[in-house]
Amino acid sequence: MTSIAPAFRSWSARRIVIGFIALIVSIAIVVGAGRYAENRAIDDLARQARTAAQLRTALLHSEIERFRLLPMALSDDTDVIGALAGGRPARHALDQKLESLARTTGAATIYLLDAAGTAIAASNWRSRTSFVGTDYAFRDYYRAAVRTGSAAQFARGTVSGSSGLYLSRRTRGGGYLVVKLEFGRIEREWARSGGITVVTEPHGIVLLTSRPEWRFLAPATLPPAVREQFRQTMKSGAGSLRPLPIDHLGRSVVTIAGDDRRWLATSVTAREFGWRLNTLTPIDRSVAAATRLARLATGLALLLLAGLGAALAVRARSRQRRRAAAALRTAELETLVTARTAQLQAEIDERIAVEARADTLREGLRQANRLATLGQITAGIAHETAQPVAAIRSYAANGRQFLQRGDSTSAEANFAAIGRLTERIGAVTATLRGFARKGGGTPGPISLARAIEGATLILRERLAQVTFRCPTLPQSLMVIADMVRLEQVLVNLLQNALEALDRRPDPRLTLSVAQRADGVTITVRDNGPGIDPTIADRLFTPFVTSRATGLGLGLVISQDIMADMGGSLNAMPCTDGAAFVIVLRRD
């Protein structure tokens, strides 16, 4: 007995030490698993936040580009010139026209300044805060337009009190047309999307935000001279430019004063005026959930291993105790399976909701891509209509002289020519309006010839600069598609080919159509430099592009559009240039 007792005590001590070491190792494994899961969750959240920021930047760019064309289009308008030269009746007629135009386009305000900077007509002429008669000569957008012909300024309105982007342009007759663009709708969409979105100018001053109380806040390190200069130029008021309640917007993880949560900061460069779009995404809740899940799973795995070890240790015991231990383990496993099944169901529900939001963002991105493309081709449309407008002016002047001479036959011929020219302008602008509409309707039978004619009419000016071959198709050739979305895909492919042919000595672009029993194949081929081999296998991956100014989204969106319409879009291997093939179903 005296020899057994020390041996028993020694075995008990070793078992206690081993158990203590196993406990320490288990705790370390659980903590390490939680830390690894936390880092992975933050990385995933950062990728999602950056993608969302890039999408919001693209939408902001398309919104601004949509309104850049308005002052340019109105600079030669006859009613604008008449209001500058005439009296109050002409200006009142322009008031009504600007009011209708603002309501149609969604602009906050459109108004006309005379040469001295006083508003003589405005879209808000009916309201008590009408701009008519107000002197805006002190505004930077007026002074810059006087010097350079056009300008843009973000500021707070002195009459309306609301902030926005002012776009100004000199008109014929010595006036200045100003369009004010407000971003309330976009800011509300940002707020509904979750997190915090902030757009800052180069000095870090907040211009646009999903939190209205942060507008015109600035970094605490902003120099006093810069602070005073912006108060004067933005007219933001003496209480503006207070410190932004963020410890440092340039860090990846920041905190907000009065909020104990951590926020993931993501920043991307916008293409307008040196702005930056910043998003703040709360990370504590999602990261804590991932960490808890990882620690729970690791702990359960260790617990299971411990149970199996205990089962092996007691295997020598009686059958009855083995059966009891087996029953206990079975009950524990059933509990684990039930809990894990509930977690998996919650994850499935969350994934379904995320996919639904992704579908909504994808459709918005398609519209943004179409509007951005529309902004790029506007110069060609303006050139297309400039010559008919000049010819109409000449025919009208000659017709007046013929009437004064009594030569009604010649005057009638001039007026008939004016009618034909207006029909030409109407065809171009009708195609442009159709392309700007938001697609997404149910695909149905459409004329393939009309879709190709619409796409080539939009790009007529640029297509005239290359050798372009396109077949003449019968109007009776019908395919299953959506007219607007098919035109968007064709314009995207043709415009990519035109950019690839830039500076080629012998640019050639061919659009061919082949009919099959069950469908129609459209091939767009150019003799440009071809597809970069380094991105050939990732050509239809988002944000992959070989152009310095490209977003890498056009081909991805086009392929999605074709899939939605029951067709397909793929690149065809070729030795000379690049070729893309569209397959459509026949009606």
XYZ file of C-alpha atoms in Angstrom, residues 88-375:
288
model
C -40.476 91.556 -70.334
C -42.882 89.612 -72.647
C -39.977 87.715 -74.219
C -38.451 87.093 -70.794
C -41.776 85.861 -69.412
C -42.021 83.379 -72.283
C -38.531 82.157 -71.375
C -39.642 81.855 -67.713
C -42.331 79.391 -68.747
C -39.963 77.462 -71.008
C -37.312 77.141 -68.283
C -39.969 76.078 -65.783
C -41.129 73.254 -68.075
C -37.532 72.241 -68.852
C -36.584 72.087 -65.145
C -39.620 69.957 -64.395
C -38.800 67.581 -67.278
C -35.060 67.176 -66.571
C -35.198 67.247 -62.768
C -32.915 70.294 -62.460
C -33.340 72.266 -59.227
C -33.310 75.655 -61.012
C -32.474 77.009 -64.474
C -31.982 80.770 -64.882
C -30.548 83.329 -67.318
C -28.203 86.168 -66.290
C -27.641 89.251 -68.385
C -24.162 90.563 -69.137
C -24.044 92.362 -65.749
C -24.908 89.193 -63.784
C -28.579 89.956 -62.970
C -31.143 87.166 -63.370
C -33.722 88.150 -66.017
C -35.556 84.800 -66.337
C -35.774 81.729 -64.100
C -37.622 78.442 -63.820
C -38.775 79.393 -60.283
C -40.364 82.682 -61.405
C -43.681 81.715 -59.745
C -42.247 81.128 -56.242
C -41.698 83.715 -53.514
C -37.979 82.920 -53.662
C -37.797 83.646 -57.403
C -34.308 84.433 -58.714
C -35.634 87.012 -61.195
C -34.088 90.403 -60.487
C -31.377 89.054 -58.157
C -27.784 90.182 -58.771
C -25.382 87.219 -59.016
C -22.323 89.119 -60.230
C -20.514 88.197 -56.982
C -20.766 84.458 -57.699
C -17.626 82.622 -58.836
C -19.529 80.650 -61.459
C -20.520 83.963 -63.128
C -17.026 85.483 -62.914
C -15.361 82.353 -64.254
C -17.873 82.083 -67.112
C -17.117 85.713 -68.036
C -13.426 84.820 -68.288
C -13.526 81.348 -69.854
C -17.047 80.850 -71.240
C -18.152 78.128 -68.817
C -17.703 77.243 -65.143
C -18.861 74.965 -62.306
C -19.155 75.784 -58.587
C -20.557 73.927 -55.575
C -22.098 76.396 -53.130
C -25.015 77.166 -50.865
C -27.809 79.176 -52.449
C -28.137 82.721 -51.135
C -31.870 82.888 -51.953
C -33.032 79.265 -51.690
C -30.672 78.320 -48.839
C -30.053 74.881 -50.339
C -26.632 73.728 -51.536
C -25.920 72.354 -54.992
C -23.679 72.334 -58.052
C -23.973 75.357 -60.346
C -23.094 74.854 -64.053
C -22.813 78.074 -66.076
C -22.162 78.818 -69.759
C -21.994 81.951 -71.918
C -24.817 82.260 -74.497
C -25.127 84.066 -77.787
C -26.203 87.598 -77.112
C -23.906 88.128 -74.115
C -25.923 86.320 -71.431
C -25.045 83.448 -69.089
C -27.200 80.337 -68.629
C -26.959 78.690 -65.164
C -28.274 75.229 -64.146
C -28.375 74.309 -60.479
C -28.128 70.581 -59.689
C -29.130 69.341 -56.215
C -28.274 65.865 -54.951
C -31.029 65.246 -52.417
C -32.353 62.149 -54.212
C -28.896 60.549 -54.417
C -28.168 61.376 -50.753
C -31.452 59.776 -49.677
C -30.611 56.640 -51.676
C -27.211 56.519 -49.947
C -28.908 56.794 -46.558
C -31.305 53.938 -47.397
C -28.385 51.734 -48.520
C -26.912 51.749 -45.011
C -23.663 53.071 -43.597
C -22.506 56.654 -44.162
C -21.521 58.153 -47.531
C -19.514 61.411 -47.709
C -18.227 63.281 -50.786
C -15.379 65.718 -50.028
C -13.538 68.301 -52.105
C -9.692 68.343 -52.279
C -9.300 70.019 -48.841
C -11.556 67.450 -47.136
C -14.631 69.696 -46.775
C -17.898 67.706 -46.910
C -20.104 68.631 -49.893
C -22.508 65.687 -50.232
C -23.443 63.258 -47.461
C -26.097 60.798 -46.372
C -26.050 62.649 -43.011
C -27.341 66.190 -43.771
C -25.954 67.544 -40.483
C -22.391 66.832 -41.729
C -22.670 69.058 -44.821
C -19.957 71.758 -44.928
C -18.014 70.212 -42.030
C -14.220 70.168 -42.409
C -11.128 68.467 -40.930
C -9.920 70.020 -37.706
C -6.520 70.634 -39.371
C -7.954 72.890 -42.104
C -5.900 76.156 -42.176
C -7.840 79.301 -41.124
C -7.090 81.042 -44.436
C -8.542 78.178 -46.431
C -11.485 77.992 -44.036
C -12.367 81.672 -44.564
C -11.882 81.434 -48.338
C -14.355 78.570 -48.586
C -16.902 80.339 -46.422
C -16.823 83.245 -48.858
C -16.865 81.205 -52.076
C -19.400 78.586 -50.942
C -21.525 81.126 -49.038
C -21.905 78.384 -46.445
C -22.393 80.732 -43.509
C -20.410 81.604 -40.381
C -21.478 78.413 -38.555
C -20.156 76.115 -41.232
C -16.810 74.318 -41.510
C -17.042 73.026 -37.945
C -14.751 70.023 -37.221
C -15.845 66.719 -38.714
C -16.603 64.236 -35.857
C -14.200 61.595 -37.231
C -10.776 60.931 -35.738
C -9.045 60.604 -39.145
C -10.919 60.030 -42.416
C -7.742 58.748 -44.134
C -7.469 55.646 -41.910
C -9.043 52.299 -42.739
C -10.783 51.956 -39.340
C -12.155 55.133 -37.712
C -14.415 56.176 -34.860
C -17.113 58.836 -34.716
C -17.499 61.178 -31.782
C -20.421 60.100 -29.603
C -20.530 56.632 -31.194
C -18.669 53.713 -29.597
C -18.748 51.611 -32.769
C -15.840 51.078 -35.162
C -16.312 52.060 -38.808
C -14.538 50.756 -41.919
C -13.539 53.737 -44.110
C -13.286 53.299 -47.891
C -12.290 56.087 -50.273
C -12.355 56.235 -54.088
C -11.556 59.105 -56.433
C -14.465 60.706 -58.281
C -13.932 62.076 -61.773
C -15.371 65.529 -61.028
C -13.427 68.500 -59.669
C -10.970 66.454 -57.570
C -13.770 65.112 -55.332
C -13.453 61.878 -53.308
C -16.292 59.571 -52.308
C -15.874 58.060 -48.837
C -18.021 55.337 -47.271
C -18.175 54.404 -43.577
C -19.453 50.890 -42.837
C -20.060 49.667 -39.258
C -17.885 46.626 -38.651
C -18.464 45.641 -35.030
C -21.756 43.802 -35.542
C -20.785 41.746 -38.611
C -17.245 41.098 -37.347
C -18.504 40.123 -33.894
C -20.982 37.682 -35.439
C -18.252 36.065 -37.562
C -15.903 35.900 -34.563
C -18.555 34.352 -32.316
C -19.440 31.804 -34.980
C -15.769 30.843 -35.518
C -15.094 30.548 -31.789
C -18.272 28.572 -31.255
C -17.445 26.191 -34.107
C -13.851 25.775 -32.897
C -14.983 25.253 -29.322
C -17.539 22.707 -30.409
C -14.902 20.904 -32.495
C -12.524 20.815 -29.531
C -15.349 19.685 -27.325
C -16.121 16.929 -29.791
C -12.464 15.857 -29.855
C -12.400 15.875 -26.069
C -15.530 13.759 -25.994
C -14.018 11.276 -28.441
C -10.851 11.127 -26.361
C -12.870 10.507 -23.249
C -14.787 7.812 -25.088
C -11.529 6.077 -26.059
C -10.292 6.385 -22.473
C -13.381 4.707 -21.010
C -13.640 2.045 -23.719
C -12.353 -0.531 -21.274
C -15.288 0.084 -18.978
C -18.442 -1.914 -18.967
C -20.797 -2.139 -21.969
C -23.530 -0.395 -20.075
C -21.399 2.675 -19.411
C -20.239 2.665 -23.047
C -23.856 2.649 -24.190
C -24.704 5.521 -21.852
C -21.732 7.543 -23.093
C -22.705 6.828 -26.713
C -26.278 7.972 -26.044
C -24.987 11.160 -24.448
C -22.735 11.891 -27.425
C -25.617 11.252 -29.823
C -27.795 13.754 -27.978
C -25.009 16.351 -28.054
C -24.452 15.825 -31.785
C -28.177 16.178 -32.482
C -28.168 19.468 -30.592
C -25.160 20.672 -32.591
C -26.790 19.655 -35.882
C -30.016 21.460 -34.962
C -28.124 24.637 -34.037
C -25.980 24.493 -37.161
C -29.033 23.864 -39.352
C -30.679 26.984 -37.922
C -27.505 28.997 -38.588
C -27.291 27.716 -42.177
C -30.928 28.653 -42.802
C -30.250 32.170 -41.498
C -27.215 32.424 -43.793
C -29.310 31.250 -46.777
C -31.975 33.883 -46.055
C -29.301 36.573 -45.788
C -27.684 35.465 -49.075
C -31.075 35.655 -50.854
C -31.558 39.209 -49.570
C -28.008 40.188 -50.663
C -28.601 38.775 -54.151
C -31.842 40.783 -54.428
C -29.966 43.992 -53.503
C -27.213 43.071 -55.982
C -29.824 42.734 -58.769
C -31.100 46.239 -57.940
C -27.565 47.694 -57.974
C -26.781 45.859 -61.238
C -29.812 47.420 -62.994
C -28.813 50.888 -61.675
C -25.294 50.309 -62.973
C -26.643 49.386 -66.402
C -28.529 52.681 -66.530
C -25.423 54.551 -65.298
C -23.339 52.881 -68.037
C -25.921 53.888 -70.659
C -26.016 57.523 -69.437
C -22.200 57.710 -69.228
C -22.014 56.424 -72.822
C -24.646 58.989 -73.772
C -22.449 61.763 -72.339
